[in-house]
Tab-separated table of C-alpha atoms in Angstrom:
chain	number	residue	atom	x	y	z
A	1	UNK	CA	-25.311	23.337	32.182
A	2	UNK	CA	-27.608	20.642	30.065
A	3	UNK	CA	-26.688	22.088	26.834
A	4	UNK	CA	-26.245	19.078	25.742
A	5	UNK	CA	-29.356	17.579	26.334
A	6	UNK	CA	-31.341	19.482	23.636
A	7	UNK	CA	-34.550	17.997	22.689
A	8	UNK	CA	-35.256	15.902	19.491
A	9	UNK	CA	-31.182	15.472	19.706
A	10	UNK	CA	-30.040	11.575	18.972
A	11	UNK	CA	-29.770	9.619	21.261
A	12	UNK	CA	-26.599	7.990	20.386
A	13	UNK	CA	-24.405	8.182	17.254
A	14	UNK	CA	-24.854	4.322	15.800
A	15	UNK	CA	-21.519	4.650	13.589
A	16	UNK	CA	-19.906	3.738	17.441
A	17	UNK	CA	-21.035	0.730	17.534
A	18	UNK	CA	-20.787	-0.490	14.132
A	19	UNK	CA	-16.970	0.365	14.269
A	20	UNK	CA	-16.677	-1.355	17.447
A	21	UNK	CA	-18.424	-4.490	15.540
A	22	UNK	CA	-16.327	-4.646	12.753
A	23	UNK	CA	-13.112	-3.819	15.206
A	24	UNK	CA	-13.858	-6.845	16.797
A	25	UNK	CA	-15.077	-9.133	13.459
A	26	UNK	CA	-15.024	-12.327	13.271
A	27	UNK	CA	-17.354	-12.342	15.634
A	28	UNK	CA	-17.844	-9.075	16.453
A	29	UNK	CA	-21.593	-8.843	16.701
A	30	UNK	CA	-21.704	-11.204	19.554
A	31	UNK	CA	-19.176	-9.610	21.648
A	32	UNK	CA	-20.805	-6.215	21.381
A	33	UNK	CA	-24.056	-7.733	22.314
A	34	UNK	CA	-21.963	-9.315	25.537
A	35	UNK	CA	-21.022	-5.811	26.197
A	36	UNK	CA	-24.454	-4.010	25.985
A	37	UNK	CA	-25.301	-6.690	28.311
A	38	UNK	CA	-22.931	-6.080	30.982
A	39	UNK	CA	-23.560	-1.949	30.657
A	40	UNK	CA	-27.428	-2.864	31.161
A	41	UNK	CA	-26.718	-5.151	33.777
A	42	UNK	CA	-24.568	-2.405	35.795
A	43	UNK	CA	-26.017	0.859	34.959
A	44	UNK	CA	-29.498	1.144	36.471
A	45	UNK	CA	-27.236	-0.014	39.833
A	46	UNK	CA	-24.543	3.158	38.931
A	47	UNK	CA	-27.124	5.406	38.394
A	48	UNK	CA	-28.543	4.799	41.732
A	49	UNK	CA	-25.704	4.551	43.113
A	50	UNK	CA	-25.116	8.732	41.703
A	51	UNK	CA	-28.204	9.649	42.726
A	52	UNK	CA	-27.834	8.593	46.345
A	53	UNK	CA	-24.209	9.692	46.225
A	54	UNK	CA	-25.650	13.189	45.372
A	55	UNK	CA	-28.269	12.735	47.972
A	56	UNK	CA	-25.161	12.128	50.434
A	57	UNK	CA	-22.930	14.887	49.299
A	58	UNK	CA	-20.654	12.346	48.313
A	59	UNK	CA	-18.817	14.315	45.760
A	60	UNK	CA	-15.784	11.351	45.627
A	61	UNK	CA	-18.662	8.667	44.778
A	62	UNK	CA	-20.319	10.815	41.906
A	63	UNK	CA	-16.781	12.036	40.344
A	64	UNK	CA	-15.637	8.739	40.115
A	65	UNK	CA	-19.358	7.018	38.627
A	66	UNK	CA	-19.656	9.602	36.419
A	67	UNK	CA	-16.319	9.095	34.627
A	68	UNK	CA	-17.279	5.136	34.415
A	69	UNK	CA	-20.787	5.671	32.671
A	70	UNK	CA	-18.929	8.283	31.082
A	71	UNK	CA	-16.622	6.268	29.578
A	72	UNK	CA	-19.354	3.243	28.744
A	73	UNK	CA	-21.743	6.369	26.972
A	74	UNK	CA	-18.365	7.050	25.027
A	75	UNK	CA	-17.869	3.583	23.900
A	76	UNK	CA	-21.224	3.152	22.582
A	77	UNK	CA	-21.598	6.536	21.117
A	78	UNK	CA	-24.783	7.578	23.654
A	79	UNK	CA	-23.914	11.599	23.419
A	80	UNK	CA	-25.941	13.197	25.474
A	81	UNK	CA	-25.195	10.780	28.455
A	82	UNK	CA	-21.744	11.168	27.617
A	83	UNK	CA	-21.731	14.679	28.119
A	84	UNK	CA	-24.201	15.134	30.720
A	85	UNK	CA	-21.472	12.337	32.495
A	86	UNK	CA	-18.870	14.964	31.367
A	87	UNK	CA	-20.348	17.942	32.917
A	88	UNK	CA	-21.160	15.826	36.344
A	89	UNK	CA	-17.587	14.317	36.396
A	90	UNK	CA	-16.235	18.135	36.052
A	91	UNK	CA	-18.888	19.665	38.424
A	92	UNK	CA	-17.801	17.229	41.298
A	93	UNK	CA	-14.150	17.067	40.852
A	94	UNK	CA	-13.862	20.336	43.189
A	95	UNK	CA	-16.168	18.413	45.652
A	96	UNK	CA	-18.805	20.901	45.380
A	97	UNK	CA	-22.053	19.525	44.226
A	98	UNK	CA	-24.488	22.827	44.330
A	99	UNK	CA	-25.884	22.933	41.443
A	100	UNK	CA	-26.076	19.224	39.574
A	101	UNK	CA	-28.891	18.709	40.878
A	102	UNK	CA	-30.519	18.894	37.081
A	103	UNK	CA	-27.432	16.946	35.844
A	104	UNK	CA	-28.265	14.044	37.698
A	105	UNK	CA	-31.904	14.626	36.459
A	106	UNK	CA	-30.693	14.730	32.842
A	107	UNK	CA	-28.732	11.698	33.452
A	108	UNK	CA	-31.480	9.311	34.142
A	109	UNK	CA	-33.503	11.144	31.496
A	110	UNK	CA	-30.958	10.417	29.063
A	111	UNK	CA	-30.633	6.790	30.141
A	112	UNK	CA	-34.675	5.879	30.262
A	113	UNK	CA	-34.315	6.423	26.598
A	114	UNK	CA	-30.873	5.130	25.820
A	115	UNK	CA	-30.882	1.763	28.323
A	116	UNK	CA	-34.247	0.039	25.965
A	117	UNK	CA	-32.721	1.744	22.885
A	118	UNK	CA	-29.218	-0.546	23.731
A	119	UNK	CA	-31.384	-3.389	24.493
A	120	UNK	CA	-33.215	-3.239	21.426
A	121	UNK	CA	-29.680	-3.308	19.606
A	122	UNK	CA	-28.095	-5.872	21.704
A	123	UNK	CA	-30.823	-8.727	20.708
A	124	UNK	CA	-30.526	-6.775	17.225
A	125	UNK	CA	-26.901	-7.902	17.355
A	126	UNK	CA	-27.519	-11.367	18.987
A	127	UNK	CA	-30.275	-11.836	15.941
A	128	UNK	CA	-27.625	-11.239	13.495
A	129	UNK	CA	-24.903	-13.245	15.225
A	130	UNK	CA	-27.007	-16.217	15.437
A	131	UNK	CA	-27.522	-16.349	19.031
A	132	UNK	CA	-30.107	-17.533	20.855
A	133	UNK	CA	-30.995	-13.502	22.156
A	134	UNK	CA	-32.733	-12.620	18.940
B	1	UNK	CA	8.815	-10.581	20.099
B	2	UNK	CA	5.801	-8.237	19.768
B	3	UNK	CA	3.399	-10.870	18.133
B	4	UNK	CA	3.932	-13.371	20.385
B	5	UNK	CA	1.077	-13.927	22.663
B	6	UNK	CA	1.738	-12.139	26.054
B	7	UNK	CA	0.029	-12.456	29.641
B	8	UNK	CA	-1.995	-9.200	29.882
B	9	UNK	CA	-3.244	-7.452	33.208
B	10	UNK	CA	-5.993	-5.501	32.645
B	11	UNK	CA	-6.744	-3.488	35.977
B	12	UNK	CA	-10.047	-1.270	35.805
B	13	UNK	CA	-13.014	-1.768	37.870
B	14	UNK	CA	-15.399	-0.529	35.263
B	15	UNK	CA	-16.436	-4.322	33.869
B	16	UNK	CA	-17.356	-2.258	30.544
B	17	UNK	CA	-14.042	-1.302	29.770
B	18	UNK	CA	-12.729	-4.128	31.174
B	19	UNK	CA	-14.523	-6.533	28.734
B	20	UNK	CA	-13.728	-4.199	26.071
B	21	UNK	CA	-10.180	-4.431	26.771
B	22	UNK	CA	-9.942	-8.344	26.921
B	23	UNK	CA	-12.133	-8.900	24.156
B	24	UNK	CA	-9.754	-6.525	21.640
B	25	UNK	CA	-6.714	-8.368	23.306
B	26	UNK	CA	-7.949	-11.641	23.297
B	27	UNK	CA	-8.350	-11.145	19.666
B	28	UNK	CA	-4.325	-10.517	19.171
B	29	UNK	CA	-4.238	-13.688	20.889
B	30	UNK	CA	-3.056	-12.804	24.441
B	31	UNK	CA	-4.091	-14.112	27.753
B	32	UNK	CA	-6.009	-11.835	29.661
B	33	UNK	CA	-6.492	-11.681	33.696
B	34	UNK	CA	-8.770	-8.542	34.778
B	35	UNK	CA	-8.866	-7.292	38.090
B	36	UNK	CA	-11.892	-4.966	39.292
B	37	UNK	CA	-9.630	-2.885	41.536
B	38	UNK	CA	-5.521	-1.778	42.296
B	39	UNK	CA	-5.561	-3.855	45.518
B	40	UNK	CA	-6.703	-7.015	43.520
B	41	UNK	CA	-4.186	-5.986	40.405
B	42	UNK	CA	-1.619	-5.654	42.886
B	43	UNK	CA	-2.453	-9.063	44.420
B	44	UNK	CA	-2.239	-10.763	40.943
B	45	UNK	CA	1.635	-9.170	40.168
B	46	UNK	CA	2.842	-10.332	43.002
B	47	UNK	CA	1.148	-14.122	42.046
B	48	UNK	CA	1.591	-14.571	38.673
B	49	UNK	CA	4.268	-13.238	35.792
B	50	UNK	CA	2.515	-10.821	33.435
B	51	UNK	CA	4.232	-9.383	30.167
B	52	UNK	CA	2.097	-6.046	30.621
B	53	UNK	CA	-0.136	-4.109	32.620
B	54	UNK	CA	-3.542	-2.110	30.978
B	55	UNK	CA	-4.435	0.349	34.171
B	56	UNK	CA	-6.916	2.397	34.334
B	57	UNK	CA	-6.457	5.660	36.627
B	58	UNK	CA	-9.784	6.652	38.600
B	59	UNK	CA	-10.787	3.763	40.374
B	60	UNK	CA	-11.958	3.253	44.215
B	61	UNK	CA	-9.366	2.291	46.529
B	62	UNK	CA	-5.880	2.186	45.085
B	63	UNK	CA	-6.616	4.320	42.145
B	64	UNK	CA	-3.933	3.971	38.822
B	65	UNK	CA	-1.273	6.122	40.417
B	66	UNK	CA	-0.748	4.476	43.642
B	67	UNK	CA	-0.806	1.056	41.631
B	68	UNK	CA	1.946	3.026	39.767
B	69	UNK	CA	3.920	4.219	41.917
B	70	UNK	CA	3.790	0.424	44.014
B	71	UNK	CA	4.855	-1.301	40.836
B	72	UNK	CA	7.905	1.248	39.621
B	73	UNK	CA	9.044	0.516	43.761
B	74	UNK	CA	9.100	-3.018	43.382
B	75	UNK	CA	12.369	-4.485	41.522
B	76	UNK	CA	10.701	-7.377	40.634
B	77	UNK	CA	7.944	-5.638	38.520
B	78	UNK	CA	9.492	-1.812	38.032
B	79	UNK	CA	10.084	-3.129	34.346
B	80	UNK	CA	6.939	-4.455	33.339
B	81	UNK	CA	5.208	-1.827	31.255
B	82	UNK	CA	2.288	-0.077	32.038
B	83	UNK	CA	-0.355	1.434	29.792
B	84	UNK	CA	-2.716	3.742	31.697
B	85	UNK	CA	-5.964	3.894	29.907
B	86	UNK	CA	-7.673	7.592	30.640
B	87	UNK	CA	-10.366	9.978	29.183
B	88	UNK	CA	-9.015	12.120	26.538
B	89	UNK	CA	-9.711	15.128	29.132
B	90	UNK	CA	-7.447	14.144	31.791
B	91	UNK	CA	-4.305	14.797	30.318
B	92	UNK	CA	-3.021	16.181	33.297
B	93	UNK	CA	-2.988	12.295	34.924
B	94	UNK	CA	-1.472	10.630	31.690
B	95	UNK	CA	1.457	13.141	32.104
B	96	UNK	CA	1.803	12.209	36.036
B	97	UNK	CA	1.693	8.704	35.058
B	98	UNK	CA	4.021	8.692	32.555
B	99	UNK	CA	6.266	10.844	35.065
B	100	UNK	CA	5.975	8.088	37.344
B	101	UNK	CA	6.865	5.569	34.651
B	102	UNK	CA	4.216	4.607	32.787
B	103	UNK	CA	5.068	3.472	29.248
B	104	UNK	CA	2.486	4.857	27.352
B	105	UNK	CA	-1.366	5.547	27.220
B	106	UNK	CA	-4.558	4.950	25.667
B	107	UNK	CA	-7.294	7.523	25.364
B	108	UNK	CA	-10.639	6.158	26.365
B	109	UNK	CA	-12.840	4.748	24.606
B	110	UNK	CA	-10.620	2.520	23.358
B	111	UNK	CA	-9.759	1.749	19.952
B	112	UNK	CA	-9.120	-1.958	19.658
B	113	UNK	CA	-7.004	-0.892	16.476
B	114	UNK	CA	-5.167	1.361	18.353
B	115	UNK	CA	-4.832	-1.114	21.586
B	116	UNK	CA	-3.245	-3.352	19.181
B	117	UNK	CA	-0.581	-0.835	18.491
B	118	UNK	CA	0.089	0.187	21.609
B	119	UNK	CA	0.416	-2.927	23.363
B	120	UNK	CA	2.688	-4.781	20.929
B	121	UNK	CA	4.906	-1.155	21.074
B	122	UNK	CA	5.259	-1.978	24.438
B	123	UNK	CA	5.483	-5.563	24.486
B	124	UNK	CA	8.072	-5.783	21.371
B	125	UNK	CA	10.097	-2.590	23.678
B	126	UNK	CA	10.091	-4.924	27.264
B	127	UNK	CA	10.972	-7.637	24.987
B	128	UNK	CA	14.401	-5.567	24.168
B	129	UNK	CA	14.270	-4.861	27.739
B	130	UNK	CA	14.786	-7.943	28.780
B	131	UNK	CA	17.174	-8.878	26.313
B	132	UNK	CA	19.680	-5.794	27.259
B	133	UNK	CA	19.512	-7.105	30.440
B	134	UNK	CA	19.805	-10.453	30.054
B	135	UNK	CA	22.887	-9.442	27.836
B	136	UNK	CA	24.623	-7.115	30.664
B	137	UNK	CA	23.509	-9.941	33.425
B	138	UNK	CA	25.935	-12.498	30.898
B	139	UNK	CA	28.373	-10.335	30.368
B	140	UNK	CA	28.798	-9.878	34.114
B	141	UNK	CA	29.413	-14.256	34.124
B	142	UNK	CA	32.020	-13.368	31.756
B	143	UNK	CA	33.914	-10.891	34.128
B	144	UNK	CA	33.320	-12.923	36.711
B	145	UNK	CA	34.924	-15.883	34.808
B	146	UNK	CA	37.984	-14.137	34.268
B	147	UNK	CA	38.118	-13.479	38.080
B	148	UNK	CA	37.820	-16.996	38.792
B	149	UNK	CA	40.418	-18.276	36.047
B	150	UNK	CA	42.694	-15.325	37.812
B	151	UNK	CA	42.291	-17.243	41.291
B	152	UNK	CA	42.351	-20.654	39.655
B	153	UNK	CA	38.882	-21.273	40.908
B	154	UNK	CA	37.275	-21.791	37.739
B	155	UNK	CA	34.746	-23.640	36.485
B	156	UNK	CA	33.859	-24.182	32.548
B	157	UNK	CA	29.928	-25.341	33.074
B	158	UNK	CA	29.714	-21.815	34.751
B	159	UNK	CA	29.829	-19.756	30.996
B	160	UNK	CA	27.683	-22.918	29.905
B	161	UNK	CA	24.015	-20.440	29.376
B	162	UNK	CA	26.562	-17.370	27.545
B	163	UNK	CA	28.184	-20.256	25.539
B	164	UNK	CA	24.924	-21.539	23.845
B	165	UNK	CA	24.457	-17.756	22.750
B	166	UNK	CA	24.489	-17.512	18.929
B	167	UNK	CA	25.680	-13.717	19.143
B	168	UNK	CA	29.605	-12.599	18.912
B	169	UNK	CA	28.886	-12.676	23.308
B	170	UNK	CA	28.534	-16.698	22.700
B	171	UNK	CA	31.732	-16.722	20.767
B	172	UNK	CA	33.661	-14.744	23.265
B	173	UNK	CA	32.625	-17.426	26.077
B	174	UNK	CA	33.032	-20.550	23.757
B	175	UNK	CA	36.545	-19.215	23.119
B	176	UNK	CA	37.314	-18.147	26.348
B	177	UNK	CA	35.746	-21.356	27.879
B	178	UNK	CA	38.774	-23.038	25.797
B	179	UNK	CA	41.741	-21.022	26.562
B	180	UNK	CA	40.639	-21.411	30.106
B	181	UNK	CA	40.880	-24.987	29.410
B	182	UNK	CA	43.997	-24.877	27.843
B	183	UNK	CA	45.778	-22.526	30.371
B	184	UNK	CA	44.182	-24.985	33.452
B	185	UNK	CA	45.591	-27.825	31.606
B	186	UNK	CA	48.987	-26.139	30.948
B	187	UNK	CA	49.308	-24.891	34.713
B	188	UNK	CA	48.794	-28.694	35.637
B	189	UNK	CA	51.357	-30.255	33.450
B	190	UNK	CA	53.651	-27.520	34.776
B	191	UNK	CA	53.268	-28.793	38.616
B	192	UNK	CA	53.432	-32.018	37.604
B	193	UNK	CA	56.491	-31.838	36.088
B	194	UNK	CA	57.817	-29.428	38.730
B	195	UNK	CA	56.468	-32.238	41.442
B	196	UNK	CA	58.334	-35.116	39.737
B	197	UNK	CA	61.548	-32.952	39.146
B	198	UNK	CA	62.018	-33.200	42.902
């Protein structure tokens, strides 16, 4: 059910977010870095907010958080979270959560290495934009 | 017309996608207003006019298709187009929202070149929208018009909006706005000479 999360895999494809970047040029670099912010801001709360939605059997709560950090891992290319998000999002549309148990595990996993891995690129992108985050 | 700035809703309570959303239409030069749920998006409509509506489907609350289904049942908003942004897996809810009207969609994540397209296709086709209407809405002064001239209850500044019309529909009421004229001012003399013939 975590065959995406194979070891050594990237963490995140980086051609994402340089698209997004230049989609968004002039100026582009600074908006991205606005929106790593916000996803760092809001994700460690989502997360917890899955994990004590799973805790609950609150099948509802983790469909619908899933498909929002699924949708935020999509946007900046983050893979694995993507489709670990994916495979949560499907496993608790039904309202059955037996099983995701390691899904939610994989989840926070993936995000302990992608959250300081955005960060690092959000002041990256604040450097190069000139702001005062670099 | 499509490049004209427009008053955007953008109605998703993910503040990622949100922000992603006003940012890429900010850049076209539209005004954007987000709301974080369909209760607060529904709140704004009723407030303020919008040109079109960015809404996403899975939210808490009033999720995209009861927003839907509220804004196709109101008159004064069933023609405002809607754009419901959704996962590129959940085809199944893009086809029930475009059943319940929705004007188009947007696979998520969202390409800001491809948000571009989409919302000026939908602006530029509300735009015509609006102008059919407006056209059948003048056309209906025009009938009415006639009626009146019929009854002798007419009154020229009525056609005064169809008259200023540059189209063949403004020619129609400039022309008919003098006949009507003409024919008032002929029926006159008539009773005035039939009044002093007595």
């Amino acid at each position: 059910m975590t065959s995406a999360g194979e070891p050594g895999a990237p963490v995140r494809d980086p051609a994402l977010l340089e698209g997004l970047v230049k989609s968004f040029d002039p100026g582009g670099a600074e908006l991205v870095a606005e929106l790593l912010t916000t996803f760092l801001d809001t994700a460690a709360a989502s997360l917890a907010d899955l994990r004590r939605a799973f805790g609950e059997g609150d099948a509802a709560t983790v469909h619908r958080t899933a498909h929002s950090l699924k949708s935020n891992g999509a946007t900046f290319g983050a893979t694995n979270f993507t489709d670990h998000c994916r495979q949560l999002e499907a496993g608790a549309k039904g309202g059955d959560l037996a099983g995701l148990g390691p899904l939610v595990d994989a989840l926070e996993a993936d995000y302990a290495v992608l959250g300081p891995d955005l960060a690092r690129t959000s002041r990256e992108l604040m450097a190069a934009a000139g702001g005062a985050g670099g | 017309m499509s490049g004209e700035p427009a008053a955007v809703l953008v109605v998703d309570d993910d503040p990622v996608n949100r922000q992603v959303l006003t940012f890429g239409l900010e850049k076209q030069g539209h005004r954007v207003v987000g709301a974080a749920d369909g209760a607060e998006g529904l709140a704004l409509l009723v407030k303020e006019p919008f040109d079109a509506v960015l809404l996403d489907i899975v939210m808490p609350g009033l999720d995209g298709f009861a927003v839907l289904e509220r804004i196709k049942g109101d008159p004064r908003l069933a023609t405002l187009p809607v754009i419901v942004i959704s996962g590129v897996d959940e085809m199944d809810s893009v086809v029930r929202c475009i059943e319940l009207g929705a004007e188009d969609y947007l696979p998520k994540p969202v390409d800001p070149l491809l948000l571009r397209a989409r919302i000026s296709a939908g602006l530029a086709r509300k735009h015509l929208g609006d102008l059919q209407r407006e056209y059948v809405e003048q056309v209906g002064h025009m009938a009415e018009a006639a009626k009146a001239l019929e009854t002798g209850r007419f009154d020229a500044h009525s056609l005064a909006a169809v008259a200023e019309r540059t189209d063949a529909l403004g020619e129609l009421a400039r022309v008919f706005q003098r006949m009507a004229v003409e024919v008032l001012g002929r029926e006159q003399r008539l009773r005035q000479q039939v009044w002093r013939s007595f």
